[in-house]
Amino acid sequence: MSRRFAPAGVVFAALGLLLFVYFVRKAGVEQIWEYMRRLGAGFLIILALAGLRFVVRSMAWMLCFEAPHRLRFRDAFRAYLTGDALGNIVPLGIVVSEPAKAALVRDRVPLVAGLSAIAVENIFYSLSVALFIFGGASALLLSFPLTKNLRWTSIGILGGVAVIILLAALMLRAQWRFLSGVLERLYARGVGRRLLETRRERARALEDRIYGFYERSRTRFLPILLLEGCFHMAGVAEVYVTLYFISDVPPTLLTSFVLESVNRVITVVFKFVPMRIGIDEAGTGLITGVLKLGTATGVTLALIRKARVLFWTGVGVAFLVSRGLSPRAVASDAQHALANEKAEVGG
């Protein structure tokens, strides 16, 4: 699968690189370097806050396991960090990053249990992202003068997120088997029978896992959501600290909140672009211009984010090397493990 999508990854990376060069030159290399110099040892705080985000998501994943399966924090943290690193360095790594986390701990818990817990944790994370983006778009719309296009974009984001949250709440409460139901109807009408032969079974199995967790583990919902919320708050703190060191304008929690919510939108929409090269610089530079912080501040903020991503990616790769593994081997192993698990479900 990675080989199939590799050419697309190269194309996206090339386009992103062009965008990166354009916005760096537009912001001014000397100005960016001056901001980077101002940060100095403050980068250690950025790294610590980024590490905290891995900690809370690892803890949220641990809470998504059901008895008798349990995962130690040390194993969860190493697997989560390693899976995230794979997502950054493998072309279109979103295909393998999540199953890789489960594959890396299958000596501790069964693969199916690990994949189920990852699926549930991702649902909680997606809900928290939707709420966070909704809050950020609301703050941007109500607190800052915007261009017509940006105002309508913010309104569109608010409307789209509100619909998604409402549908998710209704589906969960009514245990509405939307995905498998649609696939079953298509299959019954002869649409894509070969393609849907096993996919409808997998969709049903996934829905069973999610609704089963909802029925059996409701007391964990609040702790998991709080951990996901801590992930986003650590991101806000990271933006605030960065701006404190580099910006000519004193930062506020409101601007930091808005900038981090914009970063979440960029991450969600452009996950397929390797390291989101060029996209981060363009999006953050444009929004800091609107917030009167200057384009150079936004581009520098995006570059500092990339630097801390590279640092923690290096730590994840180091975990792999310490186990005598390579990124390619783990990615391949994760895909084979996921394929085998799907085959068992389909059978």
Short mmCIF file of C-alpha atoms in Angstrom, two decimals:
data_model
loop_
_atom_site.label_atom_id
_atom_site.label_comp_id
_atom_site.label_asym_id
_atom_site.label_seq_id
_atom_site.Cartn_x
_atom_site.Cartn_y
_atom_site.Cartn_z
CA MET A 1 0.00 0.00 0.00
CA SER A 2 2.85 2.37 0.85
CA ARG A 3 4.48 1.60 -2.53
CA ARG A 4 1.18 2.28 -4.27
CA PHE A 5 0.87 5.73 -2.70
CA ALA A 6 4.58 6.63 -2.74
CA PRO A 7 4.43 8.59 -6.06
CA ALA A 8 1.58 10.69 -4.69
CA GLY A 9 3.62 11.34 -1.55
CA VAL A 10 6.54 12.54 -3.67
CA VAL A 11 4.28 14.89 -5.65
CA PHE A 12 2.72 16.37 -2.51
CA ALA A 13 6.16 16.76 -0.95
CA ALA A 14 7.47 18.58 -4.05
CA LEU A 15 4.49 20.96 -4.13
CA GLY A 16 4.83 21.55 -0.40
CA LEU A 17 8.53 22.31 -0.82
CA LEU A 18 7.75 24.96 -3.41
CA LEU A 19 5.19 26.51 -1.06
CA PHE A 20 7.73 26.34 1.76
CA VAL A 21 10.38 28.20 -0.22
CA TYR A 22 7.88 30.86 -1.31
CA PHE A 23 6.66 31.68 2.21
CA VAL A 24 10.12 31.57 3.78
CA ARG A 25 11.36 34.06 1.19
CA LYS A 26 8.24 36.18 1.63
CA ALA A 27 8.68 36.30 5.41
CA GLY A 28 12.39 37.02 5.10
CA VAL A 29 15.17 34.62 5.98
CA GLU A 30 16.99 37.15 8.18
CA GLN A 31 13.83 37.94 10.15
CA ILE A 32 13.07 34.25 10.68
CA TRP A 33 16.64 33.62 11.84
CA GLU A 34 16.38 36.50 14.32
CA TYR A 35 13.17 35.01 15.77
CA MET A 36 14.78 31.58 15.99
CA ARG A 37 17.76 33.10 17.81
CA ARG A 38 15.42 34.74 20.32
CA LEU A 39 13.89 31.37 21.18
CA GLY A 40 17.22 29.90 22.26
CA ALA A 41 16.94 27.59 25.25
CA GLY A 42 13.17 28.16 25.25
CA PHE A 43 13.10 25.36 22.69
CA LEU A 44 13.60 22.92 25.59
CA ILE A 45 10.23 24.03 27.00
CA ILE A 46 8.66 23.42 23.58
CA LEU A 47 10.11 19.91 23.51
CA ALA A 48 8.82 19.19 27.01
CA LEU A 49 5.30 20.35 26.14
CA ALA A 50 5.35 18.25 22.96
CA GLY A 51 6.47 15.25 25.01
CA LEU A 52 3.57 15.86 27.42
CA ARG A 53 1.17 15.54 24.48
CA PHE A 54 2.50 12.06 23.74
CA VAL A 55 2.16 11.17 27.42
CA VAL A 56 -1.54 12.10 27.67
CA ARG A 57 -2.50 10.36 24.43
CA SER A 58 -0.64 7.24 25.53
CA MET A 59 -2.61 7.34 28.79
CA ALA A 60 -5.86 7.79 26.87
CA TRP A 61 -4.99 4.73 24.76
CA MET A 62 -4.36 2.72 27.94
CA LEU A 63 -7.84 3.60 29.23
CA CYS A 64 -9.38 2.28 26.00
CA PHE A 65 -8.32 -1.32 26.70
CA GLU A 66 -10.94 -3.60 28.21
CA ALA A 67 -10.38 -6.39 30.73
CA PRO A 68 -8.54 -8.68 30.84
CA HIS A 69 -6.14 -6.72 28.61
CA ARG A 70 -3.93 -4.02 30.12
CA LEU A 71 -0.97 -2.08 28.81
CA ARG A 72 1.81 -0.56 30.87
CA PHE A 73 2.54 3.13 30.38
CA ARG A 74 6.12 2.46 29.32
CA ASP A 75 4.99 0.15 26.51
CA ALA A 76 2.15 2.44 25.45
CA PHE A 77 4.38 5.52 25.33
CA ARG A 78 7.13 3.86 23.32
CA ALA A 79 4.64 2.36 20.85
CA TYR A 80 2.70 5.60 20.49
CA LEU A 81 5.83 7.66 19.92
CA THR A 82 7.21 5.12 17.45
CA GLY A 83 3.94 4.90 15.52
CA ASP A 84 3.81 8.69 15.28
CA ALA A 85 7.40 8.73 14.01
CA LEU A 86 6.46 6.24 11.29
CA GLY A 87 3.57 8.46 10.31
CA ASN A 88 6.03 11.29 9.76
CA ILE A 89 8.74 9.48 7.80
CA VAL A 90 6.81 6.90 5.73
CA PRO A 91 5.09 8.30 2.58
CA LEU A 92 1.40 8.75 3.43
CA GLY A 93 2.20 7.27 6.84
CA ILE A 94 -1.41 7.61 8.05
CA VAL A 95 -1.90 4.20 6.44
CA VAL A 96 0.51 2.48 8.83
CA SER A 97 1.00 4.70 11.88
CA GLU A 98 -2.05 3.50 13.82
CA PRO A 99 -1.75 -0.26 13.16
CA ALA A 100 1.99 0.04 13.86
CA LYS A 101 1.22 1.10 17.44
CA ALA A 102 -0.83 -2.03 17.98
CA ALA A 103 1.73 -4.23 16.23
CA LEU A 104 4.53 -2.91 18.46
CA VAL A 105 2.76 -4.06 21.65
CA ARG A 106 1.34 -7.37 20.46
CA ASP A 107 3.86 -9.15 22.68
CA ARG A 108 1.96 -7.53 25.59
CA VAL A 109 -1.64 -7.59 24.37
CA PRO A 110 -3.37 -9.38 21.45
CA LEU A 111 -3.29 -7.50 18.17
CA VAL A 112 -7.09 -7.29 17.98
CA ALA A 113 -7.23 -5.74 21.46
CA GLY A 114 -4.57 -3.20 20.53
CA LEU A 115 -6.31 -2.26 17.28
CA SER A 116 -9.68 -1.97 19.02
CA ALA A 117 -8.23 0.29 21.70
CA ILE A 118 -6.51 2.45 19.06
CA ALA A 119 -9.81 2.74 17.13
CA VAL A 120 -11.70 3.81 20.25
CA GLU A 121 -8.98 6.29 21.30
CA ASN A 122 -8.99 7.82 17.83
CA ILE A 123 -12.74 8.36 18.08
CA PHE A 124 -12.32 10.22 21.36
CA TYR A 125 -9.45 12.19 19.86
CA SER A 126 -11.50 13.06 16.77
CA LEU A 127 -14.36 14.28 19.00
CA SER A 128 -11.95 16.43 21.00
CA VAL A 129 -10.46 17.84 17.79
CA ALA A 130 -13.94 18.72 16.51
CA LEU A 131 -14.79 20.52 19.77
CA PHE A 132 -11.42 22.29 19.80
CA ILE A 133 -11.73 23.45 16.19
CA PHE A 134 -15.29 24.61 16.89
CA GLY A 135 -14.03 26.70 19.80
CA GLY A 136 -11.15 28.12 17.78
CA ALA A 137 -13.34 29.06 14.81
CA SER A 138 -15.83 30.73 17.18
CA ALA A 139 -13.05 32.72 18.87
CA LEU A 140 -11.62 33.79 15.51
CA LEU A 141 -15.02 34.83 14.20
CA LEU A 142 -16.10 36.75 17.30
CA SER A 143 -12.83 38.34 18.42
CA PHE A 144 -10.91 39.44 15.32
CA PRO A 145 -11.67 41.52 12.19
CA LEU A 146 -11.63 39.10 9.27
CA THR A 147 -11.72 39.31 5.51
CA LYS A 148 -14.93 38.20 3.83
CA ASN A 149 -13.40 34.91 2.63
CA LEU A 150 -11.97 34.08 6.04
CA ARG A 151 -15.24 34.95 7.77
CA TRP A 152 -17.23 32.63 5.52
CA THR A 153 -14.59 29.93 5.91
CA SER A 154 -14.93 30.18 9.70
CA ILE A 155 -18.71 30.01 9.45
CA GLY A 156 -18.44 26.97 7.19
CA ILE A 157 -16.11 25.25 9.67
CA LEU A 158 -18.52 25.99 12.53
CA GLY A 159 -21.46 24.57 10.60
CA GLY A 160 -19.60 21.47 9.44
CA VAL A 161 -18.20 20.67 12.89
CA ALA A 162 -21.60 21.21 14.54
CA VAL A 163 -23.21 18.73 12.15
CA ILE A 164 -20.45 16.17 12.72
CA ILE A 165 -20.73 16.43 16.52
CA LEU A 166 -24.53 16.16 16.41
CA LEU A 167 -24.46 13.12 14.13
CA ALA A 168 -21.79 11.44 16.27
CA ALA A 169 -23.86 11.99 19.43
CA LEU A 170 -27.00 10.62 17.78
CA MET A 171 -25.20 7.59 16.36
CA LEU A 172 -23.64 6.77 19.72
CA ARG A 173 -26.83 7.16 21.74
CA ALA A 174 -28.99 5.20 19.28
CA GLN A 175 -26.15 2.80 18.38
CA TRP A 176 -26.98 3.55 14.77
CA ARG A 177 -25.02 1.19 12.53
CA PHE A 178 -24.67 3.72 9.79
CA LEU A 179 -21.49 2.48 8.11
CA SER A 180 -22.33 -1.22 7.98
CA GLY A 181 -25.95 -0.43 7.12
CA VAL A 182 -24.96 1.57 4.05
CA LEU A 183 -22.51 -1.10 2.93
CA GLU A 184 -25.10 -3.84 3.41
CA ARG A 185 -27.64 -1.96 1.28
CA LEU A 186 -25.10 -1.42 -1.47
CA TYR A 187 -24.10 -5.09 -1.32
CA ALA A 188 -27.74 -6.23 -1.47
CA ARG A 189 -28.26 -4.14 -4.61
CA GLY A 190 -25.20 -5.63 -6.29
CA VAL A 191 -23.08 -2.51 -6.08
CA GLY A 192 -19.39 -3.35 -5.72
CA ARG A 193 -20.07 -6.87 -4.41
CA ARG A 194 -16.49 -8.00 -4.75
CA LEU A 195 -15.15 -4.93 -2.97
CA LEU A 196 -17.76 -5.04 -0.20
CA GLU A 197 -17.61 -8.80 0.43
CA THR A 198 -15.34 -8.42 3.46
CA ARG A 199 -15.52 -4.68 4.09
CA ARG A 200 -19.11 -4.82 5.35
CA GLU A 201 -18.07 -7.47 7.89
CA ARG A 202 -15.16 -5.34 9.04
CA ALA A 203 -17.42 -2.29 9.35
CA ARG A 204 -19.86 -4.28 11.49
CA ALA A 205 -17.03 -5.59 13.66
CA LEU A 206 -15.70 -2.05 14.18
CA GLU A 207 -19.14 -0.78 15.17
CA ASP A 208 -19.54 -3.70 17.60
CA ARG A 209 -16.25 -2.77 19.27
CA ILE A 210 -17.17 0.90 19.60
CA TYR A 211 -20.70 0.38 20.88
CA GLY A 212 -19.54 -2.43 23.13
CA PHE A 213 -16.99 -0.12 24.74
CA TYR A 214 -19.71 2.52 25.13
CA GLU A 215 -21.96 0.08 26.96
CA ARG A 216 -19.32 -1.44 29.21
CA SER A 217 -17.01 1.48 29.98
CA ARG A 218 -19.05 4.67 30.28
CA THR A 219 -17.22 5.69 33.47
CA ARG A 220 -14.03 6.08 31.42
CA PHE A 221 -15.51 8.57 28.99
CA LEU A 222 -14.80 11.68 31.07
CA PRO A 223 -11.20 10.73 31.99
CA ILE A 224 -10.40 9.93 28.35
CA LEU A 225 -11.90 13.20 27.11
CA LEU A 226 -10.02 15.13 29.79
CA LEU A 227 -6.76 13.54 28.66
CA GLU A 228 -7.54 14.45 25.04
CA GLY A 229 -8.32 17.97 26.24
CA CYS A 230 -4.93 18.13 27.97
CA PHE A 231 -3.36 17.27 24.62
CA HIS A 232 -4.89 20.39 23.07
CA MET A 233 -4.16 22.62 26.07
CA ALA A 234 -0.50 21.59 25.93
CA GLY A 235 -0.57 22.68 22.28
CA VAL A 236 -1.97 26.08 23.27
CA ALA A 237 0.76 26.40 25.92
CA GLU A 238 3.36 25.49 23.31
CA VAL A 239 2.17 28.28 20.99
CA TYR A 240 2.03 30.78 23.87
CA VAL A 241 5.59 29.99 25.01
CA THR A 242 6.91 30.19 21.44
CA LEU A 243 5.26 33.57 20.85
CA TYR A 244 6.51 34.81 24.23
CA PHE A 245 10.08 34.30 23.06
CA ILE A 246 9.89 35.27 19.38
CA SER A 247 7.05 37.76 18.88
CA ASP A 248 7.36 41.54 19.00
CA VAL A 249 3.72 41.59 20.15
CA PRO A 250 3.01 40.15 23.63
CA PRO A 251 1.04 36.89 23.22
CA THR A 252 -2.37 36.22 24.71
CA LEU A 253 -4.09 32.95 25.49
CA LEU A 254 -6.79 33.86 22.96
CA THR A 255 -4.37 34.25 20.04
CA SER A 256 -2.52 31.09 21.13
CA PHE A 257 -5.81 29.20 21.25
CA VAL A 258 -6.81 30.39 17.78
CA LEU A 259 -3.40 29.58 16.30
CA GLU A 260 -3.42 26.06 17.76
CA SER A 261 -6.95 25.43 16.48
CA VAL A 262 -5.82 26.51 13.00
CA ASN A 263 -2.90 24.11 13.33
CA ARG A 264 -5.39 21.30 14.13
CA VAL A 265 -7.35 22.12 10.96
CA ILE A 266 -4.14 22.03 8.90
CA THR A 267 -3.10 18.74 10.50
CA VAL A 268 -6.48 17.10 9.83
CA VAL A 269 -6.93 18.34 6.26
CA PHE A 270 -3.32 17.93 5.05
CA LYS A 271 -2.25 14.81 6.94
CA PHE A 272 -1.33 13.19 3.61
CA VAL A 273 1.41 15.78 2.94
CA PRO A 274 4.75 14.55 4.38
CA MET A 275 5.54 16.69 7.46
CA ARG A 276 2.95 19.13 6.06
CA ILE A 277 5.91 20.91 4.52
CA GLY A 278 4.91 24.28 3.10
CA ILE A 279 1.32 23.91 4.31
CA ASP A 280 2.14 24.75 7.93
CA GLU A 281 4.19 27.77 6.89
CA ALA A 282 1.51 29.06 4.52
CA GLY A 283 -1.46 28.53 6.84
CA THR A 284 0.21 29.79 10.01
CA GLY A 285 1.81 32.74 8.21
CA LEU A 286 -1.53 33.82 6.78
CA ILE A 287 -3.39 33.57 10.09
CA THR A 288 -0.68 35.44 12.06
CA GLY A 289 -1.01 38.18 9.47
CA VAL A 290 -4.73 38.40 10.25
CA LEU A 291 -3.98 38.42 14.00
CA LYS A 292 -1.53 41.34 13.50
CA LEU A 293 1.46 39.26 14.57
CA GLY A 294 3.20 39.36 11.20
CA THR A 295 3.77 36.71 8.55
CA ALA A 296 7.36 36.10 9.68
CA THR A 297 6.12 35.20 13.16
CA GLY A 298 3.77 32.58 11.73
CA VAL A 299 6.36 31.05 9.44
CA THR A 300 8.86 30.89 12.31
CA LEU A 301 6.25 29.29 14.56
CA ALA A 302 5.64 26.62 11.91
CA LEU A 303 9.40 25.99 11.56
CA ILE A 304 9.79 25.59 15.31
CA ARG A 305 6.93 23.07 15.26
CA LYS A 306 8.75 21.13 12.57
CA ALA A 307 11.95 21.16 14.62
CA ARG A 308 10.22 19.63 17.65
CA VAL A 309 8.46 17.09 15.37
CA LEU A 310 11.86 16.09 13.98
CA PHE A 311 13.27 15.76 17.51
CA TRP A 312 10.51 13.45 18.75
CA THR A 313 10.53 11.57 15.45
CA GLY A 314 14.21 10.93 16.09
CA VAL A 315 13.37 9.61 19.56
CA GLY A 316 10.77 7.29 18.05
CA VAL A 317 13.26 5.99 15.48
CA ALA A 318 15.79 5.49 18.29
CA PHE A 319 13.24 3.29 20.07
CA LEU A 320 12.99 1.22 16.89
CA VAL A 321 16.74 0.89 16.54
CA SER A 322 17.08 -0.14 20.18
CA ARG A 323 14.80 -3.08 19.40
CA GLY A 324 16.77 -4.00 16.30
CA LEU A 325 13.97 -2.86 13.96
CA SER A 326 13.79 -0.53 10.97
CA PRO A 327 10.96 1.85 9.99
CA ARG A 328 10.36 -0.08 6.77
CA ALA A 329 10.21 -3.42 8.60
CA VAL A 330 7.75 -2.12 11.19
CA ALA A 331 5.57 -0.48 8.54
CA SER A 332 5.49 -3.72 6.55
CA ASP A 333 4.80 -5.76 9.68
CA ALA A 334 1.96 -3.45 10.67
CA GLN A 335 0.34 -3.76 7.25
CA HIS A 336 0.62 -7.57 7.27
CA ALA A 337 -0.74 -7.76 10.82
CA LEU A 338 -3.66 -5.52 9.92
CA ALA A 339 -4.36 -7.54 6.78
CA ASN A 340 -4.37 -10.78 8.78
CA GLU A 341 -6.69 -9.30 11.37
CA LYS A 342 -9.06 -8.10 8.64
CA ALA A 343 -8.99 -11.53 7.01
CA GLU A 344 -9.96 -13.15 10.32
CA VAL A 345 -12.83 -10.73 10.76
CA GLY A 346 -13.96 -11.20 7.18
CA GLY A 347 -13.79 -14.98 7.53
#
